[in-house]
Tab-separated table of C-alpha atoms in Angstrom:
chain	number	residue	atom	x	y	z
A	150	MET	CA	-75.169	-34.279	-50.568
A	151	GLY	CA	-75.688	-33.854	-46.792
A	152	MET	CA	-76.549	-30.588	-45.124
A	153	ARG	CA	-73.091	-30.332	-43.568
A	154	TRP	CA	-71.414	-30.702	-46.963
A	155	LYS	CA	-73.720	-28.071	-48.476
A	156	ALA	CA	-72.975	-25.688	-45.646
A	157	ALA	CA	-69.245	-26.256	-45.992
A	158	LEU	CA	-69.372	-25.747	-49.753
A	159	GLY	CA	-71.380	-22.563	-49.283
A	160	PHE	CA	-68.807	-21.265	-46.837
A	161	VAL	CA	-65.934	-21.992	-49.217
A	162	LEU	CA	-67.726	-20.253	-52.086
A	163	ALA	CA	-68.426	-17.226	-49.911
A	164	VAL	CA	-64.762	-16.985	-48.937
A	165	LEU	CA	-63.666	-17.267	-52.575
A	166	LEU	CA	-66.110	-14.569	-53.650
A	167	ALA	CA	-64.934	-12.290	-50.849
A	168	LEU	CA	-61.318	-12.787	-51.836
A	169	MET	CA	-62.149	-11.962	-55.447
A	170	GLY	CA	-64.029	-8.855	-54.349
A	171	PHE	CA	-61.022	-7.548	-52.439
A	172	ALA	CA	-58.469	-8.471	-55.101
A	173	GLY	CA	-57.326	-4.918	-55.671
A	174	CYS	CA	-57.915	-1.185	-55.441
A	175	GLY	CA	-61.528	-1.027	-56.560
A	176	GLY	CA	-60.633	-3.847	-58.921
A	177	LYS	CA	-61.066	-7.527	-59.673
A	178	ALA	CA	-58.793	-10.394	-60.544
A	179	GLU	CA	-58.040	-10.834	-64.258
A	180	GLY	CA	-56.085	-14.028	-64.562
A	181	GLU	CA	-53.003	-13.391	-62.480
A	182	LYS	CA	-53.373	-9.637	-62.796
A	183	VAL	CA	-55.326	-7.241	-60.622
A	184	VAL	CA	-57.324	-4.413	-62.168
A	185	VAL	CA	-56.878	-0.989	-60.589
A	186	LYS	CA	-59.703	1.417	-61.371
A	187	ILE	CA	-58.967	5.113	-61.881
A	188	GLY	CA	-61.857	7.573	-61.782
A	189	LEU	CA	-62.356	10.491	-64.176
A	190	THR	CA	-65.021	13.136	-63.672
A	191	ALA	CA	-65.058	15.616	-66.556
A	192	PRO	CA	-67.314	17.478	-68.999
A	193	LEU	CA	-67.895	14.706	-71.556
A	194	SER	CA	-71.022	16.230	-73.088
A	195	GLY	CA	-72.177	19.714	-73.979
A	196	ILE	CA	-70.049	22.593	-75.213
A	197	GLY	CA	-67.046	21.568	-73.068
A	198	ALA	CA	-67.079	17.966	-74.277
A	199	GLY	CA	-64.070	18.374	-76.556
A	200	TYR	CA	-61.949	19.481	-73.615
A	201	GLY	CA	-63.116	16.558	-71.478
A	202	GLN	CA	-62.571	14.066	-74.275
A	203	ASP	CA	-59.003	15.328	-74.754
A	204	ILE	CA	-58.310	14.537	-71.092
A	205	LYS	CA	-59.945	11.121	-71.378
A	206	SER	CA	-58.115	10.207	-74.584
A	207	GLY	CA	-54.741	11.070	-73.081
A	208	LEU	CA	-55.472	8.833	-70.106
A	209	ASP	CA	-56.845	6.053	-72.325
A	210	MET	CA	-53.658	6.046	-74.379
A	211	ALA	CA	-51.347	5.910	-71.359
A	212	ILE	CA	-53.369	3.118	-69.758
A	213	ALA	CA	-53.461	1.101	-72.975
A	214	GLU	CA	-49.693	1.382	-73.352
A	215	ILE	CA	-48.922	0.458	-69.750
A	216	ASN	CA	-51.342	-2.482	-69.859
A	217	SER	CA	-49.949	-3.706	-73.208
A	218	LYS	CA	-46.516	-3.902	-71.594
A	219	GLY	CA	-47.857	-6.063	-68.792
A	220	GLY	CA	-48.907	-3.376	-66.323
A	221	ILE	CA	-46.883	-2.602	-63.217
A	222	LYS	CA	-45.476	-5.067	-60.712
A	223	ILE	CA	-45.451	-4.576	-56.962
A	224	GLY	CA	-44.028	-7.506	-55.054
A	225	ASP	CA	-45.417	-10.672	-56.600
A	226	THR	CA	-48.554	-8.981	-57.916
A	227	THR	CA	-49.042	-7.494	-61.377
A	228	TYR	CA	-51.529	-4.646	-61.779
A	229	VAL	CA	-53.249	-3.291	-64.868
A	230	PHE	CA	-55.434	-0.199	-65.076
A	231	GLU	CA	-58.995	0.623	-66.060
A	232	LEU	CA	-60.405	4.124	-66.507
A	233	VAL	CA	-63.914	4.698	-65.147
A	234	ALA	CA	-65.171	7.923	-66.722
A	235	ALA	CA	-68.269	9.890	-65.700
A	236	ASP	CA	-69.727	13.050	-67.221
A	237	ASP	CA	-70.170	16.020	-64.868
A	238	GLU	CA	-70.930	18.735	-67.479
A	239	MET	CA	-68.573	20.873	-65.356
A	240	VAL	CA	-71.219	21.116	-62.634
A	241	PRO	CA	-69.650	20.921	-59.139
A	242	GLU	CA	-72.542	18.929	-57.649
A	243	LYS	CA	-72.309	16.311	-60.397
A	244	ALA	CA	-68.536	16.038	-60.014
A	245	LEU	CA	-68.969	15.574	-56.281
A	246	SER	CA	-71.575	12.861	-56.844
A	247	ASN	CA	-69.294	11.099	-59.344
A	248	ALA	CA	-66.360	11.170	-56.925
A	249	GLN	CA	-68.463	9.858	-54.038
A	250	ARG	CA	-69.688	6.986	-56.187
A	251	PHE	CA	-66.147	6.190	-57.318
A	252	VAL	CA	-64.853	6.080	-53.754
A	253	LEU	CA	-67.764	4.629	-51.789
A	254	GLU	CA	-69.165	2.166	-54.339
A	255	GLU	CA	-66.154	1.208	-56.459
A	256	ASP	CA	-63.332	1.627	-53.921
A	257	ILE	CA	-61.429	3.919	-56.295
A	258	LYS	CA	-58.422	5.669	-54.765
A	259	VAL	CA	-57.429	8.071	-57.569
A	260	VAL	CA	-59.796	10.554	-59.247
A	261	TRP	CA	-58.786	12.687	-62.227
A	262	ASP	CA	-60.523	16.070	-62.487
A	263	PRO	CA	-59.701	18.627	-65.223
A	264	THR	CA	-61.719	21.725	-64.285
A	265	ALA	CA	-61.120	24.273	-61.531
A	266	ASN	CA	-64.867	24.749	-61.026
A	267	THR	CA	-65.316	21.125	-59.930
A	268	ILE	CA	-61.961	20.406	-58.268
A	269	GLN	CA	-62.859	22.604	-55.321
A	270	SER	CA	-65.833	20.406	-54.420
A	271	LEU	CA	-63.611	17.300	-54.440
A	272	MET	CA	-61.074	19.021	-52.205
A	273	GLY	CA	-63.789	19.202	-49.569
A	274	ILE	CA	-64.067	15.418	-49.217
A	275	ASN	CA	-60.859	13.709	-50.324
A	276	GLU	CA	-59.135	13.999	-46.938
A	277	THR	CA	-62.023	12.399	-45.016
A	278	ALA	CA	-60.653	9.663	-42.737
A	279	GLY	CA	-61.313	6.228	-44.174
A	280	GLU	CA	-62.468	7.681	-47.511
A	281	GLU	CA	-59.235	9.306	-48.703
A	282	PHE	CA	-58.537	9.568	-52.403
A	283	LEU	CA	-55.881	11.259	-54.515
A	284	ILE	CA	-57.018	14.076	-56.816
A	285	MET	CA	-55.037	14.287	-60.036
A	286	ALA	CA	-55.948	17.849	-60.944
A	287	TYR	CA	-55.636	19.390	-64.371
A	288	THR	CA	-55.854	23.011	-63.265
A	289	SER	CA	-53.605	26.028	-63.644
A	290	VAL	CA	-55.269	28.033	-60.856
A	291	PRO	CA	-52.441	29.181	-58.540
A	292	LEU	CA	-54.845	29.534	-55.599
A	293	TYR	CA	-54.987	25.782	-55.142
A	294	ALA	CA	-51.222	25.634	-54.766
A	295	GLN	CA	-51.373	28.387	-52.152
A	296	LYS	CA	-53.885	26.385	-50.087
A	297	PRO	CA	-52.527	22.891	-50.628
A	298	ASN	CA	-54.513	19.719	-50.215
A	299	LYS	CA	-52.361	16.883	-48.883
A	300	TYR	CA	-53.850	14.385	-51.338
A	301	MET	CA	-53.755	16.414	-54.566
A	302	VAL	CA	-51.292	16.708	-57.453
A	303	THR	CA	-51.633	19.474	-60.067
A	304	LEU	CA	-50.350	18.883	-63.581
A	305	PRO	CA	-50.088	22.015	-65.806
A	306	PRO	CA	-48.067	25.118	-64.909
A	307	PRO	CA	-49.895	27.846	-62.926
A	308	PHE	CA	-51.465	30.410	-65.235
A	309	SER	CA	-49.536	33.181	-63.507
A	310	VAL	CA	-46.464	32.012	-65.465
A	311	TYR	CA	-47.863	33.665	-68.607
A	312	VAL	CA	-49.086	36.993	-67.230
A	313	LYS	CA	-45.868	39.041	-67.361
A	314	ASP	CA	-44.895	37.914	-70.850
A	315	TRP	CA	-48.387	38.424	-72.278
A	316	ILE	CA	-48.657	41.950	-70.878
A	317	THR	CA	-45.178	42.854	-72.147
A	318	ARG	CA	-46.072	41.633	-75.643
A	319	ALA	CA	-49.371	43.553	-75.625
A	320	LEU	CA	-47.934	46.839	-74.359
A	321	THR	CA	-45.044	46.586	-76.838
A	322	LYS	CA	-47.651	46.610	-79.603
A	323	GLY	CA	-49.094	49.824	-78.195
A	324	TRP	CA	-52.225	48.224	-76.755
A	325	LYS	CA	-53.354	50.070	-73.625
A	326	LYS	CA	-57.145	49.673	-73.462
A	327	LEU	CA	-58.314	46.199	-72.422
A	328	GLY	CA	-61.784	44.706	-72.737
A	329	MET	CA	-62.442	41.580	-70.643
A	330	LEU	CA	-64.675	38.734	-71.867
A	331	GLN	CA	-63.271	35.596	-70.239
A	332	THR	CA	-65.307	32.615	-69.032
A	333	THR	CA	-67.225	32.730	-65.768
A	334	GLY	CA	-66.762	30.355	-62.834
A	335	ALA	CA	-63.914	29.986	-60.341
A	336	TYR	CA	-61.248	29.588	-63.026
A	337	GLY	CA	-62.383	32.580	-65.084
A	338	GLU	CA	-62.898	34.793	-62.051
A	339	LEU	CA	-59.412	34.099	-60.695
A	340	TRP	CA	-57.842	34.574	-64.116
A	341	GLY	CA	-59.762	37.830	-64.565
A	342	LYS	CA	-58.757	39.293	-61.213
A	343	THR	CA	-55.111	38.275	-61.636
A	344	PHE	CA	-54.821	39.711	-65.116
A	345	LYS	CA	-56.754	42.908	-64.361
A	346	ASP	CA	-54.522	43.679	-61.381
A	347	ALA	CA	-51.332	43.003	-63.343
A	348	TRP	CA	-52.549	44.923	-66.402
A	349	THR	CA	-53.412	48.088	-64.482
A	350	LYS	CA	-50.214	47.860	-62.452
A	351	ALA	CA	-48.271	47.780	-65.729
A	352	GLY	CA	-49.959	50.981	-66.907
A	353	GLY	CA	-52.867	49.643	-68.940
A	354	THR	CA	-56.549	50.425	-68.417
A	355	VAL	CA	-59.581	48.142	-68.327
A	356	VAL	CA	-62.367	49.788	-70.345
A	357	ALA	CA	-65.035	47.053	-70.182
A	358	GLU	CA	-65.832	43.790	-68.377
A	359	ALA	CA	-68.420	41.324	-69.685
A	360	PRO	CA	-67.531	37.756	-68.595
A	361	ALA	CA	-69.722	34.991	-70.032
A	362	SER	CA	-70.233	31.268	-69.502
A	363	TYR	CA	-68.238	29.486	-72.179
A	364	TYR	CA	-70.025	26.257	-71.216
A	365	THR	CA	-73.574	27.422	-71.947
A	366	GLU	CA	-73.373	30.330	-74.420
A	367	THR	CA	-73.060	29.969	-78.176
A	368	ASP	CA	-73.856	33.548	-79.164
A	369	PHE	CA	-71.438	36.007	-77.587
A	370	THR	CA	-72.727	39.002	-79.541
A	371	PRO	CA	-74.387	40.743	-76.544
A	372	TYR	CA	-71.166	40.492	-74.511
A	373	LEU	CA	-69.013	41.600	-77.431
A	374	THR	CA	-71.311	44.552	-78.082
A	375	THR	CA	-70.766	45.714	-74.495
A	376	VAL	CA	-66.987	45.362	-74.783
A	377	LEU	CA	-66.599	46.812	-78.284
A	378	ALA	CA	-68.674	49.872	-77.368
A	379	GLN	CA	-65.661	50.996	-75.280
A	380	ASN	CA	-63.258	50.715	-78.242
A	381	PRO	CA	-60.624	48.405	-76.677
A	382	ASP	CA	-57.219	47.781	-78.256
A	383	VAL	CA	-57.186	44.169	-77.108
A	384	ILE	CA	-59.727	41.685	-75.723
A	385	PHE	CA	-58.898	39.316	-72.856
A	386	CYS	CA	-60.906	36.149	-73.484
A	387	GLY	CA	-60.940	32.381	-73.212
A	388	GLY	CA	-62.338	29.174	-71.784
A	389	PRO	CA	-62.566	25.872	-73.695
A	390	SER	CA	-61.143	26.190	-77.210
A	391	GLU	CA	-64.353	25.760	-79.205
A	392	PRO	CA	-66.378	28.578	-77.596
A	393	THR	CA	-63.259	30.769	-77.531
A	394	ALA	CA	-63.109	30.337	-81.303
A	395	LEU	CA	-66.704	31.597	-81.461
A	396	VAL	CA	-65.774	34.708	-79.452
A	397	ILE	CA	-62.886	35.542	-81.780
A	398	ASP	CA	-64.844	34.770	-84.936
A	399	GLN	CA	-67.852	36.817	-83.810
A	400	ALA	CA	-65.619	39.709	-82.724
A	401	ARG	CA	-64.014	39.840	-86.166
A	402	SER	CA	-67.471	39.672	-87.765
A	403	LEU	CA	-68.458	42.725	-85.720
A	404	GLY	CA	-65.475	44.609	-87.126
A	405	PHE	CA	-62.935	44.316	-84.302
A	406	LYS	CA	-59.399	44.805	-85.672
A	407	GLY	CA	-57.397	44.632	-82.438
A	408	GLY	CA	-55.649	41.824	-80.603
A	409	PHE	CA	-56.715	39.013	-78.277
A	410	ILE	CA	-55.097	37.699	-75.130
A	411	VAL	CA	-56.338	34.119	-74.829
A	412	ILE	CA	-56.195	32.350	-71.458
A	413	ASP	CA	-54.392	29.049	-71.179
A	414	GLN	CA	-57.353	26.659	-71.332
A	415	ALA	CA	-57.972	27.687	-74.945
A	416	LYS	CA	-55.514	26.456	-77.571
A	417	LEU	CA	-54.743	28.634	-80.576
A	418	ASP	CA	-54.096	25.713	-82.936
A	419	ILE	CA	-57.578	24.337	-82.262
A	420	ILE	CA	-59.127	27.793	-82.581
A	421	GLU	CA	-57.333	28.281	-85.901
A	422	GLU	CA	-59.210	25.300	-87.350
A	423	THR	CA	-62.455	27.250	-86.930
A	424	THR	CA	-61.405	30.830	-87.507
A	425	GLY	CA	-58.502	30.511	-89.918
A	426	MET	CA	-55.062	32.003	-89.236
A	427	GLU	CA	-55.964	35.430	-90.603
A	428	LYS	CA	-58.468	36.099	-87.789
A	429	LEU	CA	-55.849	35.099	-85.205
A	430	GLU	CA	-53.421	37.844	-86.199
A	431	GLY	CA	-52.363	39.571	-82.994
A	432	CYS	CA	-53.520	36.731	-80.744
A	433	ILE	CA	-51.389	36.049	-77.662
A	434	GLY	CA	-51.700	32.714	-75.871
A	435	VAL	CA	-50.040	29.387	-75.091
A	436	LEU	CA	-47.603	27.690	-77.467
A	437	PRO	CA	-49.466	25.086	-79.595
A	438	VAL	CA	-48.561	21.490	-78.867
A	439	ASP	CA	-47.324	20.860	-82.418
A	440	GLN	CA	-44.746	23.626	-81.904
A	441	SER	CA	-43.194	21.795	-78.947
A	442	LEU	CA	-39.399	21.512	-78.771
A	443	TRP	CA	-39.600	18.105	-77.053
A	444	PRO	CA	-39.079	15.331	-79.646
A	445	ALA	CA	-41.444	12.877	-77.970
A	446	THR	CA	-44.345	15.337	-78.209
A	447	LEU	CA	-44.481	15.029	-81.974
A	448	GLN	CA	-43.851	11.272	-81.897
A	449	VAL	CA	-46.697	10.624	-79.459
A	450	MET	CA	-48.895	13.117	-81.329
A	451	GLU	CA	-48.559	11.137	-84.557
A	452	LYS	CA	-49.484	7.891	-82.829
A	453	PHE	CA	-52.329	9.477	-80.863
A	454	GLU	CA	-53.976	11.089	-83.887
A	455	LYS	CA	-53.773	7.843	-85.822
A	456	GLU	CA	-55.289	5.779	-82.999
A	457	TYR	CA	-57.920	8.203	-81.724
A	458	ASN	CA	-58.744	10.144	-84.885
A	459	ARG	CA	-58.700	13.463	-83.033
A	460	ARG	CA	-56.293	16.348	-82.653
A	461	PHE	CA	-53.565	15.956	-80.027
A	462	THR	CA	-53.691	18.710	-77.397
A	463	TRP	CA	-51.680	19.770	-74.360
A	464	GLU	CA	-54.494	18.329	-72.220
A	465	ALA	CA	-53.965	14.909	-73.780
A	466	ALA	CA	-50.166	15.224	-73.664
A	467	ILE	CA	-50.012	16.356	-70.039
A	468	CYS	CA	-52.501	13.773	-68.754
A	469	TYR	CA	-50.799	11.012	-70.755
A	470	THR	CA	-47.484	11.921	-69.135
A	471	GLY	CA	-49.114	12.456	-65.737
A	472	PHE	CA	-50.517	8.940	-65.762
A	473	HIS	CA	-47.070	7.487	-66.390
A	474	ILE	CA	-45.845	9.451	-63.361
A	475	LEU	CA	-48.765	8.140	-61.277
A	476	ALA	CA	-47.875	4.534	-62.212
A	477	LYS	CA	-44.253	5.178	-61.163
A	478	ALA	CA	-45.462	6.662	-57.874
A	479	MET	CA	-47.498	3.530	-57.138
A	480	GLN	CA	-44.483	1.347	-57.796
A	481	GLU	CA	-42.288	3.546	-55.598
A	482	ALA	CA	-44.936	3.489	-52.851
A	483	GLY	CA	-45.285	-0.278	-53.115
A	484	SER	CA	-49.066	0.127	-53.160
A	485	VAL	CA	-51.973	0.914	-55.470
A	486	ASP	CA	-54.376	1.833	-52.678
A	487	ASP	CA	-52.389	3.547	-49.907
A	488	VAL	CA	-53.252	7.145	-50.804
A	489	ALA	CA	-50.758	8.737	-48.388
A	490	ALA	CA	-47.904	6.536	-49.579
A	491	ILE	CA	-48.669	7.142	-53.251
A	492	ARG	CA	-48.821	10.915	-52.774
A	493	ALA	CA	-45.534	10.877	-50.820
A	494	ALA	CA	-43.868	8.831	-53.564
A	495	PHE	CA	-44.278	11.647	-56.113
A	496	ALA	CA	-41.469	13.479	-54.299
A	497	LYS	CA	-39.108	10.517	-54.100
A	498	GLY	CA	-36.152	10.023	-56.418
A	499	ASN	CA	-36.968	10.752	-60.038
A	500	VAL	CA	-40.614	9.683	-59.886
A	501	SER	CA	-41.855	13.103	-61.067
A	502	VAL	CA	-39.010	13.707	-63.506
A	503	THR	CA	-39.641	12.906	-67.169
A	504	SER	CA	-37.619	13.303	-70.334
A	505	GLY	CA	-38.924	15.076	-73.423
A	506	GLU	CA	-37.042	12.439	-75.398
A	507	GLU	CA	-39.332	9.698	-74.069
A	508	LEU	CA	-42.611	11.353	-73.040
A	509	PRO	CA	-44.460	14.310	-74.604
A	510	VAL	CA	-44.042	16.572	-71.563
A	511	GLU	CA	-40.834	17.209	-69.655
A	512	PHE	CA	-41.491	17.515	-65.928
A	513	SER	CA	-38.648	18.466	-63.587
A	514	GLY	CA	-40.087	17.247	-60.288
A	515	ILE	CA	-42.747	18.346	-57.818
A	516	ASN	CA	-43.237	20.890	-55.064
A	517	ASP	CA	-43.950	18.428	-52.273
A	518	GLN	CA	-45.717	21.058	-50.144
A	519	THR	CA	-48.217	22.160	-52.795
A	520	GLY	CA	-48.373	19.089	-55.037
A	521	ALA	CA	-47.574	21.145	-58.159
A	522	LEU	CA	-45.581	19.331	-60.825
A	523	PHE	CA	-42.808	21.350	-62.464
A	524	MET	CA	-43.636	21.967	-66.131
A	525	PRO	CA	-42.456	25.129	-67.910
A	526	GLY	CA	-44.903	27.442	-69.633
A	527	THR	CA	-44.263	28.966	-73.066
A	528	SER	CA	-46.255	31.814	-74.573
A	529	VAL	CA	-46.803	32.635	-78.231
A	530	ILE	CA	-48.078	35.456	-80.444
A	531	VAL	CA	-49.483	35.210	-83.962
A	532	GLU	CA	-47.630	37.623	-86.244
A	533	LYS	CA	-47.624	37.671	-90.057
A	534	GLY	CA	-49.629	34.468	-90.135
A	535	ALA	CA	-47.248	32.419	-87.987
A	536	PHE	CA	-46.792	31.411	-84.345
A	537	GLN	CA	-43.876	33.256	-82.745
A	538	ALA	CA	-42.823	31.499	-79.523
A	539	GLY	CA	-41.350	33.097	-76.438
A	540	GLU	CA	-38.827	31.495	-74.082
A	541	PRO	CA	-39.968	28.671	-71.773
A	542	VAL	CA	-40.475	29.946	-68.212
A	543	GLU	CA	-39.335	27.659	-65.392
A	544	TRP	CA	-41.616	29.332	-62.851
A	545	TRP	CA	-40.531	27.137	-59.919
A	546	LYS	CA	-37.040	28.658	-60.069
A	547	GLN	CA	-38.288	32.239	-59.785
């Protein structure tokens, strides 16, 4: 073979390789389909690993279902999805590093992040010209909605939706003295300030404050000793479910007979597995997922628990549903990599509207200014060994 032929062949191969490299949004050709990579930075190890794995499993299930049905079609091209997950141990610097690698090295345009402590670091870079990416945020912190990021969508309801109902339930039971032992970090600090202000405004008193890191501590006795010394009627607590269960269990072991107000990240049904229902008597929190009134929640839960051999949670349910909405937004936008167009598509037509008959979470749209999806919040109290649900609150109508 002559030198000219070798040079020509080399050029052709280079062109083919380049075309394959740019086949999709951070993806590669797979037959006639193009793989779209979605990033996930989450605590996948350590004490918060269960929470991170719930997020990941919900996304895995949605992606597997969409891909099994042939993916999504835009024009003449069919796209399937791949989740690229990275552990950040809920450390902002690690989450930032993960996101930068996703975007700069793998050309990923959508990054899922389920913790308020790490989302803030991503919000500092995702609007950078030429490096834009969409944050799919699993956070209930209302502050982020008040200072919107143009390329962010938030999934669960803001935690403020629960405050009024929880305080009413607590005061009705005659609880006036509150001890605070919620998780530290941006999420816990904002929750603590919001609840303390509302509690005192409603006529209650805060007798002790001893926040602790639910991601590093396993013995909460020193914090509980500080709180219990002030003889509270009720303890405000919570972070990931597993360490929250430790707080409640250890409080009961120390002789505390009062109630608990458990912030929305912690799930009472998961806590009950560790503590037993008896220790949860008087606990106020978020309605367990298996108490949902949406038919599809229980249907998807059965399938999920069979396939993934783990308990179905609201994190899994909401992210599963959220991914289906994301896929619809890409189809509406006519693109898997135009971040501005995808974000704008969430507000078009019925893209962000889901039915509880078909998907485990019923969303009613999106606030296009803040990026907050409309999902109601429902509180619950444990009384006489059973979950007693309140009325769903459609906070976006208030």
